[in-house]
C-alpha cells in the first residue's frame, strides 16, 4: 500500500506535465487560426498549422497526436470558410496536404511507440536472463567482501560472453571469471555452459587443474555437438580459476588463457601475481591439456581485482588501450564497491561512453579474520589461574 501511495504523486505529476505540454500545440493552433482569419486574403498562415501535430510526438503518443492533427485540420477548414470558402482550390490543397502530413506524423509516432515497447521487452528479457544465468554475487562470503560489474557491448543486452561466479565450500571460496569468444547475446549459450559446469563441480573435492579439465570437457562436448569438424577449435573461452582459503593467505589460481588479476595493497601498491596460463578452453578439443597452479599471498586488507579483456582492450579516441593497472593505483584504499564505481566511470570516460566488447570486473577485499577465544575448565585450580592470566592480558 505504501508503494502505491508513493507512486500516485509521481503518476499525478506525469499526467499533469503531459497535459500542460498539450496546451502548447492547442494554443499554437488557436493563435495561428485567429491570426489567419484577421490577416489579409493574400497572406496564407494556414500551412503553419502543421507545426502543431509535428511537435506533439515529442511528448505524447499516437492518439494525442491524432487529436492535435484533427484539430489542426479543423482549424484549416475554419480559415478556409473565412477566406473565400471551401470551394477555393488553394484551400482544398492546403486541407488535403495538412491531413496527409498529420497522418504521416501519427504513423511515425505509432511506429516509434511500437519500437520503444519492443526495446523495453528485449531489455526485460535480457535482465531476466542475466538474473537466471549470472546469479548476483554475495556482498560478503567468508572473509571476502565482494563487488562486481558487468558491461555488455550490445545496447539492448545486459549480458553477453563474459561470465563470473563465486562458490563456497569447506572453508574456502572458489571464483571463476571467463570470456567466451564472441560478444553480446550470441555468446550466452557458451557462457551458460561454463557457469553450469563450474557451479556443479566447484564444490567437489578436486584441485583447480582438475576443475579446469572439467570445464574443458564441457566446452569440447558443446563444440562437438554444434560445430562441423572443419570448424574445430573455433569455439573457445578463457577462464581464470581462483581458490581462496579462509584461514590461509596463500591463494591459488589456474589460468586458461585469461589475463592475470591485479593485487591492490594499501598505500597505492598494485602488483600482478605471476601467472603461467595454459591455452584457452576448447582450443585443443578433446585432447588433454596440462594446467598449472600459481600461488601468491592475499593478505587481509588487500583487494584482488579480476577482469576480462574487454576492460584492458577498451580504446579511446586516439586508439589507446585502457591501462587498468596504472589507473587503479589511485583507488587501492577504496572499498570494493567504491573501487568498482571509480573503474566503471573512468573506463566509460576513456571509451567515449561505449565499449566495443563485453567487460566484467570483480573486486575481492580480504577482511581481517576475527579469532574467538575458547575457554576450558582446568582441574586443581587451573581454571582460576587461567582466569587471572586472562585478566592480566586485558
XYZ file of N, CA and C in Angstrom, residues 101-328:
684
model
N -0.070 15.154 -44.041
C 1.081 15.331 -43.154
C 0.749 14.897 -41.722
N -0.458 15.185 -41.281
C -0.865 14.765 -39.938
C -0.922 13.249 -39.826
N -1.434 12.588 -40.879
C -1.477 11.118 -40.879
C -0.067 10.547 -40.831
N 0.844 11.134 -41.602
C 2.228 10.657 -41.601
C 2.855 10.793 -40.219
N 2.599 11.915 -39.563
C 3.146 12.131 -38.227
C 2.575 11.121 -37.238
N 1.283 10.829 -37.350
C 0.654 9.844 -36.458
C 1.239 8.455 -36.695
N 1.436 8.079 -37.962
C 2.026 6.769 -38.268
C 3.440 6.673 -37.704
N 4.219 7.742 -37.883
C 5.573 7.764 -37.330
C 5.544 7.597 -35.812
N 4.619 8.283 -35.175
C 4.509 8.203 -33.714
C 4.146 6.787 -33.272
N 3.227 6.148 -34.007
C 2.826 4.780 -33.666
C 3.993 3.805 -33.831
N 4.756 3.961 -34.934
C 5.917 3.087 -35.161
C 6.955 3.290 -34.068
N 7.168 4.545 -33.673
C 8.130 4.825 -32.618
C 7.706 4.193 -31.299
N 6.420 4.283 -30.962
C 5.929 3.690 -29.722
C 6.064 2.170 -29.749
N 5.817 1.576 -30.921
C 5.952 0.129 -31.032
C 7.406 -0.287 -30.860
N 8.300 0.470 -31.478
C 9.727 0.178 -31.337
C 10.169 0.334 -29.886
N 9.665 1.339 -29.217
C 10.014 1.554 -27.820
C 9.520 0.407 -26.946
N 8.316 -0.085 -27.248
C 7.775 -1.213 -26.471
C 8.598 -2.479 -26.711
N 9.008 -2.702 -27.973
C 9.828 -3.870 -28.286
C 11.174 -3.793 -27.582
N 11.769 -2.612 -27.574
C 13.055 -2.440 -26.912
C 12.934 -2.682 -25.410
N 11.850 -2.207 -24.821
C 11.633 -2.431 -23.391
C 11.470 -3.917 -23.102
N 10.796 -4.640 -24.022
C 10.616 -6.078 -23.830
C 11.949 -6.818 -23.944
N 12.769 -6.428 -24.930
C 14.077 -7.060 -25.096
C 14.938 -6.833 -23.863
N 14.908 -5.613 -23.355
C 15.701 -5.321 -22.157
C 15.193 -6.093 -20.954
N 13.872 -6.265 -20.875
C 13.305 -7.029 -19.769
C 13.734 -8.491 -19.850
N 13.723 -9.055 -21.055
C 14.150 -10.439 -21.243
C 15.636 -10.586 -20.925
N 16.443 -9.615 -21.387
C 17.876 -9.662 -21.118
C 18.162 -9.577 -19.632
N 17.398 -8.749 -18.934
C 17.580 -8.624 -17.489
C 17.198 -9.914 -16.782
N 16.103 -10.537 -17.234
C 15.700 -11.811 -16.635
C 16.740 -12.891 -16.899
N 17.285 -12.915 -18.133
C 18.322 -13.896 -18.461
C 19.567 -13.677 -17.625
N 19.903 -12.423 -17.365
C 21.074 -12.135 -16.551
C 20.904 -12.650 -15.131
N 19.703 -12.466 -14.545
C 19.472 -12.922 -13.183
C 19.433 -14.442 -13.100
N 18.959 -15.095 -14.160
C 18.925 -16.558 -14.163
C 20.318 -17.121 -14.376
N 21.070 -16.509 -15.308
C 22.377 -17.023 -15.700
C 23.464 -16.545 -14.749
N 23.538 -15.245 -14.561
C 24.568 -14.643 -13.721
C 23.969 -14.331 -12.356
N 24.037 -15.282 -11.467
C 23.491 -15.063 -10.132
C 24.212 -13.887 -9.482
N 23.481 -13.017 -8.815
C 24.151 -11.904 -8.123
C 25.161 -12.432 -7.108
N 26.351 -11.873 -7.111
C 27.387 -12.310 -6.188
C 27.068 -11.819 -4.782
N 27.388 -12.615 -3.776
C 27.138 -12.169 -2.396
C 28.030 -10.984 -2.048
N 27.529 -10.083 -1.217
C 28.337 -8.948 -0.781
C 29.433 -9.375 0.182
N 29.199 -10.477 0.885
C 30.190 -10.992 1.840
C 30.105 -12.505 1.850
N 31.253 -13.161 1.727
C 31.318 -14.601 1.893
C 32.641 -14.929 2.565
N 32.558 -15.567 3.734
C 33.770 -15.831 4.487
C 34.465 -14.509 4.826
N 35.776 -14.434 4.617
C 36.498 -13.192 4.899
C 36.510 -12.218 3.724
N 35.741 -12.464 2.699
C 35.794 -11.662 1.481
C 34.578 -10.746 1.357
N 34.835 -9.472 1.069
C 33.796 -8.545 0.630
C 33.886 -8.460 -0.878
N 32.738 -8.522 -1.547
C 32.728 -8.676 -2.998
C 31.884 -7.586 -3.640
N 32.398 -7.053 -4.755
C 31.633 -6.146 -5.608
C 31.939 -6.522 -7.051
N 30.966 -6.369 -7.926
C 31.149 -6.786 -9.314
C 30.504 -5.788 -10.269
N 30.896 -5.896 -11.522
C 30.375 -5.023 -12.580
C 30.310 -5.808 -13.869
N 29.209 -5.636 -14.602
C 29.071 -6.252 -15.925
C 28.604 -5.186 -16.897
N 29.357 -5.002 -17.992
C 29.012 -4.047 -19.042
C 28.921 -4.802 -20.356
N 27.708 -4.923 -20.892
C 27.503 -5.615 -22.167
C 27.753 -4.657 -23.324
N 28.356 -5.175 -24.401
C 28.673 -4.335 -25.550
C 27.424 -3.940 -26.327
N 26.416 -4.820 -26.365
C 25.191 -4.521 -27.098
C 24.253 -3.704 -26.224
N 23.699 -2.644 -26.809
C 22.859 -1.724 -26.049
C 21.616 -2.407 -25.494
N 21.023 -3.326 -26.265
C 19.788 -3.959 -25.844
C 20.002 -5.084 -24.853
N 21.268 -5.492 -24.649
C 21.548 -6.637 -23.793
C 22.169 -6.195 -22.481
N 21.983 -7.009 -21.458
C 22.642 -6.790 -20.186
C 23.563 -7.944 -19.847
N 23.756 -8.827 -20.776
C 24.622 -9.981 -20.583
C 25.180 -10.387 -21.935
N 26.334 -11.015 -21.922
C 26.957 -11.422 -23.171
C 27.918 -12.567 -22.942
N 29.115 -12.455 -23.511
C 30.069 -13.554 -23.458
C 30.941 -13.588 -22.228
N 30.956 -12.542 -21.427
C 31.729 -12.549 -20.190
C 30.918 -13.192 -19.067
N 31.601 -13.784 -18.113
C 30.906 -14.510 -17.057
C 31.735 -14.518 -15.780
N 31.054 -14.674 -14.657
C 31.743 -14.847 -13.387
C 30.818 -15.563 -12.417
N 31.425 -16.196 -11.427
C 30.662 -16.918 -10.414
C 31.540 -17.107 -9.194
N 30.898 -17.229 -8.038
C 31.592 -17.444 -6.765
C 30.872 -18.561 -6.024
N 31.626 -19.548 -5.543
C 31.059 -20.624 -4.736
C 31.883 -20.774 -3.462
N 31.267 -21.314 -2.453
C 31.935 -21.503 -1.167
C 31.733 -22.928 -0.685
N 32.843 -23.549 -0.199
C 32.737 -24.903 0.333
C 33.939 -25.195 1.218
N 33.677 -25.805 2.371
C 34.704 -26.327 3.272
C 35.828 -25.328 3.547
N 35.462 -24.153 4.049
C 36.462 -23.194 4.497
C 37.237 -22.503 3.410
N 36.690 -22.415 2.213
C 37.368 -21.717 1.135
C 36.355 -21.194 0.131
N 36.811 -20.260 -0.692
C 35.976 -19.670 -1.734
C 36.648 -19.921 -3.078
N 35.867 -20.344 -4.034
C 36.369 -20.518 -5.400
C 35.666 -19.530 -6.325
N 36.457 -18.913 -7.180
C 35.959 -17.860 -8.054
C 36.289 -18.216 -9.495
N 35.333 -17.965 -10.373
C 35.530 -18.116 -11.815
C 35.231 -16.797 -12.495
N 36.130 -16.373 -13.387
C 35.834 -15.288 -14.301
C 36.314 -15.735 -15.670
N 35.498 -15.508 -16.689
C 35.830 -16.010 -18.013
C 35.300 -15.131 -19.112
N 35.707 -15.469 -20.319
C 35.327 -14.697 -21.503
C 35.169 -15.655 -22.674
N 33.944 -15.801 -23.138
C 33.656 -16.667 -24.272
C 33.927 -15.914 -25.571
N 34.417 -16.615 -26.567
C 34.652 -15.991 -27.873
C 33.339 -15.450 -28.426
N 33.368 -14.193 -28.872
C 32.160 -13.531 -29.323
C 31.683 -12.565 -28.261
N 30.585 -11.876 -28.551
C 30.068 -10.904 -27.605
C 28.553 -10.829 -27.738
N 27.948 -10.183 -26.742
C 26.512 -9.953 -26.793
C 25.704 -11.226 -26.636
N 24.465 -11.178 -27.176
C 23.515 -12.273 -26.977
C 23.951 -13.570 -27.632
N 24.768 -13.487 -28.701
C 25.174 -14.699 -29.414
C 26.097 -15.590 -28.582
N 26.714 -15.055 -27.539
C 27.667 -15.819 -26.740
C 27.056 -16.353 -25.445
N 25.762 -16.148 -25.253
C 25.140 -16.543 -23.988
C 25.167 -18.060 -23.801
N 25.015 -18.815 -24.873
C 24.975 -20.278 -24.763
C 26.236 -20.845 -24.143
N 27.403 -20.434 -24.655
C 28.661 -20.919 -24.105
C 28.875 -20.420 -22.682
N 28.478 -19.184 -22.406
C 28.612 -18.650 -21.054
C 27.779 -19.470 -20.071
N 26.554 -19.813 -20.453
C 25.694 -20.628 -19.594
C 26.300 -22.005 -19.353
N 26.923 -22.558 -20.380
C 27.546 -23.879 -20.253
C 28.666 -23.850 -19.218
N 29.556 -22.872 -19.310
C 30.679 -22.790 -18.378
C 30.203 -22.528 -16.947
N 29.236 -21.636 -16.802
C 28.722 -21.346 -15.463
C 28.102 -22.589 -14.833
N 27.326 -23.326 -15.608
C 26.712 -24.543 -15.087
C 27.741 -25.581 -14.684
N 28.772 -25.759 -15.529
C 29.811 -26.742 -15.218
C 30.599 -26.339 -13.975
N 30.875 -25.049 -13.834
C 31.622 -24.589 -12.663
C 30.805 -24.768 -11.384
N 29.540 -24.345 -11.402
C 28.717 -24.465 -10.202
C 28.495 -25.919 -9.799
N 28.474 -26.810 -10.782
C 28.262 -28.222 -10.486
C 29.510 -28.875 -9.906
N 30.704 -28.415 -10.323
C 31.944 -29.110 -9.968
C 32.788 -28.397 -8.926
N 32.572 -27.101 -8.718
C 33.438 -26.346 -7.806
C 33.325 -26.826 -6.369
N 32.199 -27.443 -5.993
C 32.013 -27.921 -4.621
C 32.684 -29.272 -4.396
N 33.098 -29.930 -5.457
C 33.717 -31.244 -5.317
C 35.137 -31.106 -4.778
N 35.624 -32.169 -4.209
C 36.986 -32.184 -3.639
C 37.988 -32.475 -4.750
N 38.169 -31.504 -5.639
C 39.120 -31.632 -6.736
C 40.001 -30.393 -6.766
N 41.161 -30.518 -7.381
C 42.089 -29.398 -7.470
C 41.658 -28.444 -8.592
N 42.294 -27.281 -8.630
C 41.972 -26.326 -9.698
C 42.296 -26.876 -11.084
N 43.448 -27.548 -11.294
C 43.672 -28.143 -12.615
C 42.606 -29.161 -12.999
N 42.159 -29.951 -12.035
C 41.097 -30.917 -12.332
C 39.790 -30.201 -12.654
N 39.516 -29.094 -11.964
C 38.322 -28.309 -12.274
C 38.425 -27.707 -13.664
N 39.626 -27.273 -14.049
C 39.824 -26.733 -15.398
C 39.580 -27.809 -16.461
N 39.976 -29.033 -16.157
C 39.730 -30.141 -17.099
C 38.236 -30.372 -17.271
N 37.484 -30.280 -16.189
C 36.024 -30.445 -16.267
C 35.426 -29.374 -17.186
N 35.857 -28.135 -17.012
C 35.355 -27.057 -17.875
C 35.772 -27.283 -19.324
N 37.005 -27.765 -19.515
C 37.493 -28.047 -20.872
C 36.637 -29.109 -21.549
N 36.304 -30.149 -20.824
C 35.484 -31.220 -21.390
C 34.088 -30.717 -21.745
N 33.537 -29.826 -20.931
C 32.213 -29.274 -21.219
C 32.225 -28.459 -22.500
N 33.250 -27.624 -22.668
C 33.361 -26.821 -23.889
C 33.552 -27.722 -25.098
N 34.382 -28.770 -24.962
C 34.630 -29.689 -26.075
C 33.359 -30.414 -26.494
N 32.565 -30.889 -25.508
C 31.315 -31.570 -25.844
C 30.336 -30.613 -26.516
N 30.273 -29.402 -26.024
C 29.364 -28.410 -26.611
C 29.749 -28.117 -28.055
N 31.060 -27.955 -28.305
C 31.525 -27.668 -29.659
C 31.300 -28.857 -30.584
N 31.511 -30.088 -30.072
C 31.327 -31.282 -30.905
C 29.871 -31.455 -31.314
N 28.959 -31.057 -30.459
C 27.535 -31.201 -30.766
C 27.044 -30.140 -31.751
N 27.713 -28.978 -31.808
C 27.190 -27.861 -32.592
C 28.002 -27.512 -33.823
N 29.313 -27.753 -33.779
C 30.178 -27.294 -34.863
C 30.564 -28.442 -35.787
N 30.688 -28.176 -37.095
C 31.195 -29.193 -38.021
C 32.680 -29.435 -37.776
N 33.212 -30.574 -38.222
C 34.627 -30.902 -37.957
C 35.602 -29.852 -38.486
N 35.288 -29.232 -39.624
C 36.231 -28.260 -40.179
C 36.335 -26.986 -39.349
N 35.415 -26.780 -38.423
C 35.463 -25.597 -37.562
C 35.924 -25.935 -36.155
N 36.581 -27.079 -36.000
C 37.063 -27.479 -34.681
C 38.082 -26.468 -34.170
N 37.982 -26.104 -32.914
C 38.892 -25.139 -32.307
C 38.475 -23.702 -32.457
N 37.391 -23.452 -33.196
C 36.932 -22.085 -33.387
C 36.104 -21.585 -32.208
N 35.581 -22.509 -31.422
C 34.771 -22.123 -30.266
C 35.607 -22.348 -29.002
N 35.978 -21.261 -28.339
C 36.822 -21.381 -27.156
C 36.469 -20.287 -26.151
N 37.038 -20.401 -24.962
C 36.779 -19.438 -23.892
C 37.996 -19.357 -22.989
N 38.301 -18.173 -22.517
C 39.329 -18.016 -21.499
C 38.673 -18.113 -20.117
N 39.444 -18.540 -19.140
C 38.905 -18.682 -17.793
C 40.027 -18.539 -16.777
N 39.699 -17.941 -15.657
C 40.618 -17.827 -14.528
C 39.923 -18.396 -13.301
N 40.542 -19.410 -12.700
C 40.016 -20.065 -11.503
C 40.878 -19.677 -10.315
N 40.249 -19.239 -9.227
C 40.974 -18.816 -8.034
C 40.380 -19.510 -6.814
N 41.280 -19.974 -5.934
C 40.883 -20.656 -4.709
C 41.451 -19.881 -3.521
N 40.574 -19.369 -2.648
C 40.972 -18.502 -1.540
C 40.559 -19.162 -0.229
N 41.512 -19.715 0.521
C 41.175 -20.296 1.838
C 40.801 -19.206 2.841
N 39.954 -19.546 3.794
C 39.543 -18.582 4.810
C 40.688 -18.230 5.751
N 41.442 -19.223 6.212
C 42.441 -19.034 7.259
C 43.844 -18.810 6.734
N 44.092 -19.135 5.496
C 45.446 -19.099 4.947
C 45.533 -18.022 3.865
N 46.513 -17.098 3.945
C 46.643 -16.079 2.891
C 47.177 -16.621 1.571
N 47.687 -17.856 1.577
C 48.201 -18.445 0.341
C 47.035 -18.770 -0.578
N 46.991 -18.094 -1.709
C 45.876 -18.221 -2.654
C 46.379 -18.876 -3.940
N 45.556 -19.753 -4.494
C 45.932 -20.496 -5.703
C 45.083 -20.041 -6.889
N 45.688 -20.114 -8.063
C 44.934 -19.760 -9.273
C 45.440 -20.579 -10.450
N 44.526 -20.855 -11.358
C 44.820 -21.547 -12.609
C 44.185 -20.762 -13.740
N 44.996 -20.426 -14.729
C 44.514 -19.620 -15.846
C 44.487 -20.440 -17.124
N 43.379 -20.316 -17.826
C 43.246 -20.906 -19.165
C 43.155 -19.758 -20.168
N 44.308 -19.176 -20.466
C 44.360 -18.090 -21.441
C 43.793 -16.775 -20.969
N 43.535 -16.634 -19.664
C 42.906 -15.420 -19.140
C 43.962 -14.493 -18.553
N 43.767 -13.175 -18.661
C 44.748 -12.238 -18.094
C 44.830 -12.357 -16.582
N 46.014 -12.046 -16.012
C 46.204 -12.189 -14.563
C 45.444 -11.125 -13.791
N 45.119 -11.403 -12.529
C 44.434 -10.398 -11.704
C 45.412 -9.328 -11.237
N 44.860 -8.299 -10.626
C 45.667 -7.249 -10.008
C 45.487 -7.335 -8.500
N 46.601 -7.264 -7.764
C 46.571 -7.299 -6.309
C 46.810 -5.885 -5.797
N 45.789 -5.307 -5.180
C 45.854 -3.939 -4.682
C 46.090 -3.968 -3.180
N 47.172 -3.330 -2.748
C 47.502 -3.246 -1.327
C 47.405 -1.799 -0.869
N 47.107 -1.570 0.410
C 47.016 -0.192 0.901
C 48.302 0.588 0.626
N 48.140 1.880 0.317
C 49.296 2.713 0.017
C 49.606 2.801 -1.459
N 48.605 2.596 -2.319
C 48.736 2.752 -3.767
C 49.699 1.730 -4.392
N 49.742 0.542 -3.816
C 50.592 -0.514 -4.359
C 49.746 -1.479 -5.190
N 50.162 -1.690 -6.432
C 49.469 -2.608 -7.338
C 50.496 -3.574 -7.909
N 50.280 -4.859 -7.704
C 51.174 -5.878 -8.232
C 50.373 -6.865 -9.078
N 51.103 -7.537 -9.964
C 50.491 -8.551 -10.832
C 51.070 -9.902 -10.442
N 50.288 -10.791 -9.830
C 50.817 -12.109 -9.452
C 51.329 -12.864 -10.675
N 52.409 -13.597 -10.452
C 52.999 -14.381 -11.540
C 52.008 -15.440 -12.023
N 51.890 -15.543 -13.339
C 50.875 -16.428 -13.923
C 51.479 -17.211 -15.075
N 51.182 -18.508 -15.108
C 51.630 -19.381 -16.194
C 50.387 -20.012 -16.839
N 49.755 -19.282 -17.752
C 48.470 -19.749 -18.292
C 48.625 -20.894 -19.289
N 47.640 -21.745 -19.300
C 47.517 -22.768 -20.336
C 46.641 -22.209 -21.452
N 46.519 -22.885 -22.589
C 45.677 -22.363 -23.681
C 44.220 -22.227 -23.256
N 43.446 -21.396 -23.936
C 42.025 -21.238 -23.613
C 41.265 -22.551 -23.715
N 40.167 -22.642 -23.018
C 39.324 -23.829 -23.047
C 38.757 -24.026 -24.441
N 38.864 -25.252 -24.962
C 38.301 -25.567 -26.266
C 39.274 -25.497 -27.415
N 40.466 -24.958 -27.201
C 41.435 -24.827 -28.300
C 41.943 -26.191 -28.745
N 42.197 -27.065 -27.785
C 42.736 -28.391 -28.100
C 41.660 -29.452 -28.259
N 40.410 -29.046 -28.241
C 39.332 -30.018 -28.405
C 39.309 -31.001 -27.263
N 39.283 -32.281 -27.590
C 39.206 -33.322 -26.563
C 40.575 -33.747 -26.051
N 41.658 -33.221 -26.623
C 42.991 -33.580 -26.153
C 43.257 -32.994 -24.771
N 43.981 -33.750 -23.959
C 44.255 -33.317 -22.585
C 45.212 -32.130 -22.586
N 44.985 -31.216 -21.666
C 45.831 -30.037 -21.522
C 46.351 -29.980 -20.095
N 47.631 -29.669 -19.935
C 48.213 -29.537 -18.610
C 47.960 -28.132 -18.081
N 47.451 -28.065 -16.869
C 47.139 -26.782 -16.247
C 48.034 -26.580 -15.027
N 48.517 -25.379 -14.881
C 49.457 -25.037 -13.810
C 48.734 -24.319 -12.678
N 49.175 -24.566 -11.446
C 48.677 -23.843 -10.290
C 49.722 -22.802 -9.883
N 49.333 -21.539 -9.883
C 50.197 -20.458 -9.422
C 49.736 -20.019 -8.039
N 50.698 -19.691 -7.189
C 50.412 -19.370 -5.792
C 50.906 -17.959 -5.492
N 50.119 -17.202 -4.741
C 50.527 -15.877 -4.292
C 49.879 -15.593 -2.950
N 50.344 -14.552 -2.291
C 49.858 -14.208 -0.956
C 48.800 -13.116 -1.056
N 47.627 -13.404 -0.504
C 46.495 -12.477 -0.499
C 46.198 -12.166 0.961
N 46.794 -11.093 1.467
C 46.748 -10.765 2.882
C 45.490 -9.976 3.245
N 45.092 -10.008 4.523
C 43.986 -9.149 4.969
C 44.286 -7.678 4.699
N 43.299 -6.962 4.196
C 43.468 -5.569 3.808
C 43.736 -5.393 2.323
N 44.122 -6.480 1.635
C 44.367 -6.409 0.193
C 43.055 -6.583 -0.583
N 43.082 -6.137 -1.819
C 41.937 -6.306 -2.720
C 42.427 -6.953 -4.005
N 41.751 -7.988 -4.420
C 42.077 -8.692 -5.656
C 41.083 -8.265 -6.722
N 41.574 -7.748 -7.825
C 40.714 -7.245 -8.900
C 40.826 -8.171 -10.107
N 39.721 -8.839 -10.433
C 39.642 -9.716 -11.603
C 38.914 -8.984 -12.717
N 39.269 -9.260 -13.959
C 38.683 -8.529 -15.079
C 38.768 -9.367 -16.343
N 38.018 -8.983 -17.346
C 38.095 -9.620 -18.663
C 38.792 -8.675 -19.639
N 39.136 -9.201 -20.815
C 39.921 -8.385 -21.750
C 39.120 -7.230 -22.345
N 37.791 -7.245 -22.179
C 37.008 -6.106 -22.641
C 37.359 -4.831 -21.903
N 37.947 -4.965 -20.691
C 38.366 -3.796 -19.916
C 39.677 -3.247 -20.448
N 40.690 -4.087 -20.539
C 42.025 -3.611 -20.911
C 42.157 -3.372 -22.415
N 41.207 -3.842 -23.210
C 41.249 -3.597 -24.656
C 40.336 -2.470 -25.095
N 39.708 -1.783 -24.140
C 38.891 -0.611 -24.476
C 39.811 0.503 -24.981
N 39.422 1.164 -26.055
C 40.255 2.194 -26.678
C 39.591 3.561 -26.570
N 40.438 4.589 -26.543
C 39.928 5.950 -26.554
C 39.917 6.484 -27.983
N 39.689 7.776 -28.157
C 39.595 8.362 -29.499
C 40.910 8.251 -30.261
N 42.039 8.175 -29.544
C 43.347 8.024 -30.192
C 43.768 6.563 -30.315
N 42.827 5.636 -30.101
C 43.046 4.199 -30.224
C 44.017 3.672 -29.175
N 44.116 4.322 -28.043
C 44.971 3.857 -26.966
C 44.192 2.942 -26.025
N 44.826 1.855 -25.578
C 44.179 0.904 -24.679
C 44.021 1.502 -23.282
N 43.067 0.974 -22.544
C 42.831 1.405 -21.173
C 43.840 0.721 -20.258
N 44.641 1.489 -19.560
C 45.682 0.950 -18.682
C 45.099 0.762 -17.281
N 44.520 -0.387 -17.050
C 43.839 -0.654 -15.788
C 44.810 -0.628 -14.613
N 45.975 -1.267 -14.770
C 46.929 -1.345 -13.662
C 47.401 0.037 -13.221
N 47.574 0.941 -14.167
C 48.007 2.297 -13.814
C 46.873 3.106 -13.202
N 45.668 2.924 -13.704
C 44.547 3.740 -13.253
C 44.115 3.400 -11.827
N 44.192 2.122 -11.446
C 43.658 1.729 -10.141
C 44.598 2.061 -8.981
